[in-house]
């Protein structure tokens, strides 16, 4: 975008009592004067802080701070001949973000027609994968036939595994822009939806998430809507279990997905591909153990019978994982014509840690506390953030914040604060104010999700200490997502002046077919990825990390939408909402 102002601000705006900073792109070596205007009138002025060359952006920059301004209104910031996009200072800036980011999950639902009266005009679609032609799933999905996971070199990645059974695996959420359903990514997404509700209960703000708070079909059923949404996925995860009497009984299939990738656009109901259950994995099994345990705790006041079922499922899954502790999901990307992502994960200690954590928090059983203590996973926190593949930090946040009699709880809480302090230090080195500083300088796939999860660490430290420094750190980190970045884009659809809206999606494919909608308001893009792994972003390979991004639907490696990135956004949005 050539017309991006050199003055980069949070295009949504700033909270009156929050920090306020912008980043000016300029070659000037000395401080330059800045002016803040409200309705044309200068209301504040000062001098910028030169910060030199920022390698993450490949730009020379200054920082402008106007923290003292607290009056509400619509503003622009000027300096060095540049004028920012207009932005607000207002209490209610993020009021809609919690709900919008959560309703995105409804749009990802499989096995149910999407009602445009709920998701919005133009967003209705037929139910996907309910055994209506041309769909070939998900009512009775067979196991992948033996040999179908064999590489060109003749290596069978599933070691001869198959099964003679089929499962009803309807429901759940489509993962992302594809129609695969993956237990490991569903796990972290469910955990964050349940977790944001638990956090709101602790903060006394759960009413905002109550029944009727979201545009979902279950509104009015007496259960908080975010829990209805989480249950949609939990029910599906339970269906992914290997039946009794079969090989690997009790483990959980890693994924159900198309045999081959389908092109874009493609509505879920139009997908003609055969679908298969893939080999179970220890990681998927531990994901179910963790979120079933958490779900049992959170859903108990609303549905005791379901909570009991979940508690048993969690214990059983954990036992099954201990029986088969290293059944790995391989990197199936190496297969020609594969039709789904691998979600391969070779280190399961963090997954064991997470499952033991949630089982302990729910049952109080010393057995799980002992497993926690014996788990060697380290380091729990990393500057690169946590995600589906690195769940130790998430489980530590849960252990630190959910009430329990764990004798080491004070030390656990202190470790979160220590991690947050490290992030605050890293944030101070970044002229764009984002606490995401990978040690290699390269941004990972889904960097926006990783950044958001670093913000969750800071938010947990705020909860633990009450120290507003951590809240300010979260707010300043959010600025990056909404436009204070090297490209001057807002990475959340419908938020900000220059918002990303062509995320890779087979049904929100407006860029390819104007009859289809953009992703719904509140959808976050995965964001810059230094690997530029798709044919569109490949042209950007070698660019400074922040610039490895393009708002193009074909750029799946930098601009996809996913359940796990939106759950990270929803968690932070819910925190911002109180
Ligand atoms: O988010 C995943 C990222 O961490 C991995 O590096 C990448 C490659 O394996 O896959 C990403 O997940 C994709 C999944 O495999 C298929 N659905 C879309 C996901 C987001 O791009």
PDB file of N, CA and C in Angstrom, residues 51 90 97 530:
ATOM      1  N   UNK A  51      14.774   6.311  17.055  1.00  0.00           N
ATOM      2  CA  UNK A  51      15.114   4.942  17.461  1.00  0.00           C
ATOM      3  C   UNK A  51      15.990   4.232  16.443  1.00  0.00           C
ATOM      4  N   UNK A  90     -11.100   6.689  23.335  1.00  0.00           N
ATOM      5  CA  UNK A  90     -12.472   6.393  23.790  1.00  0.00           C
ATOM      6  C   UNK A  90     -12.476   5.160  24.690  1.00  0.00           C
ATOM      7  N   UNK A  97     -15.213  -6.161  20.216  1.00  0.00           N
ATOM      8  CA  UNK A  97     -14.196  -7.100  19.735  1.00  0.00           C
ATOM      9  C   UNK A  97     -14.364  -8.496  20.334  1.00  0.00           C
ATOM     10  N   UNK A 530       8.250 -15.192   8.204  1.00  0.00           N
ATOM     11  CA  UNK A 530       9.515 -15.005   7.487  1.00  0.00           C
ATOM     12  C   UNK A 530       9.768 -16.072   6.435  1.00  0.00           C
TER      13      UNK A 530
END
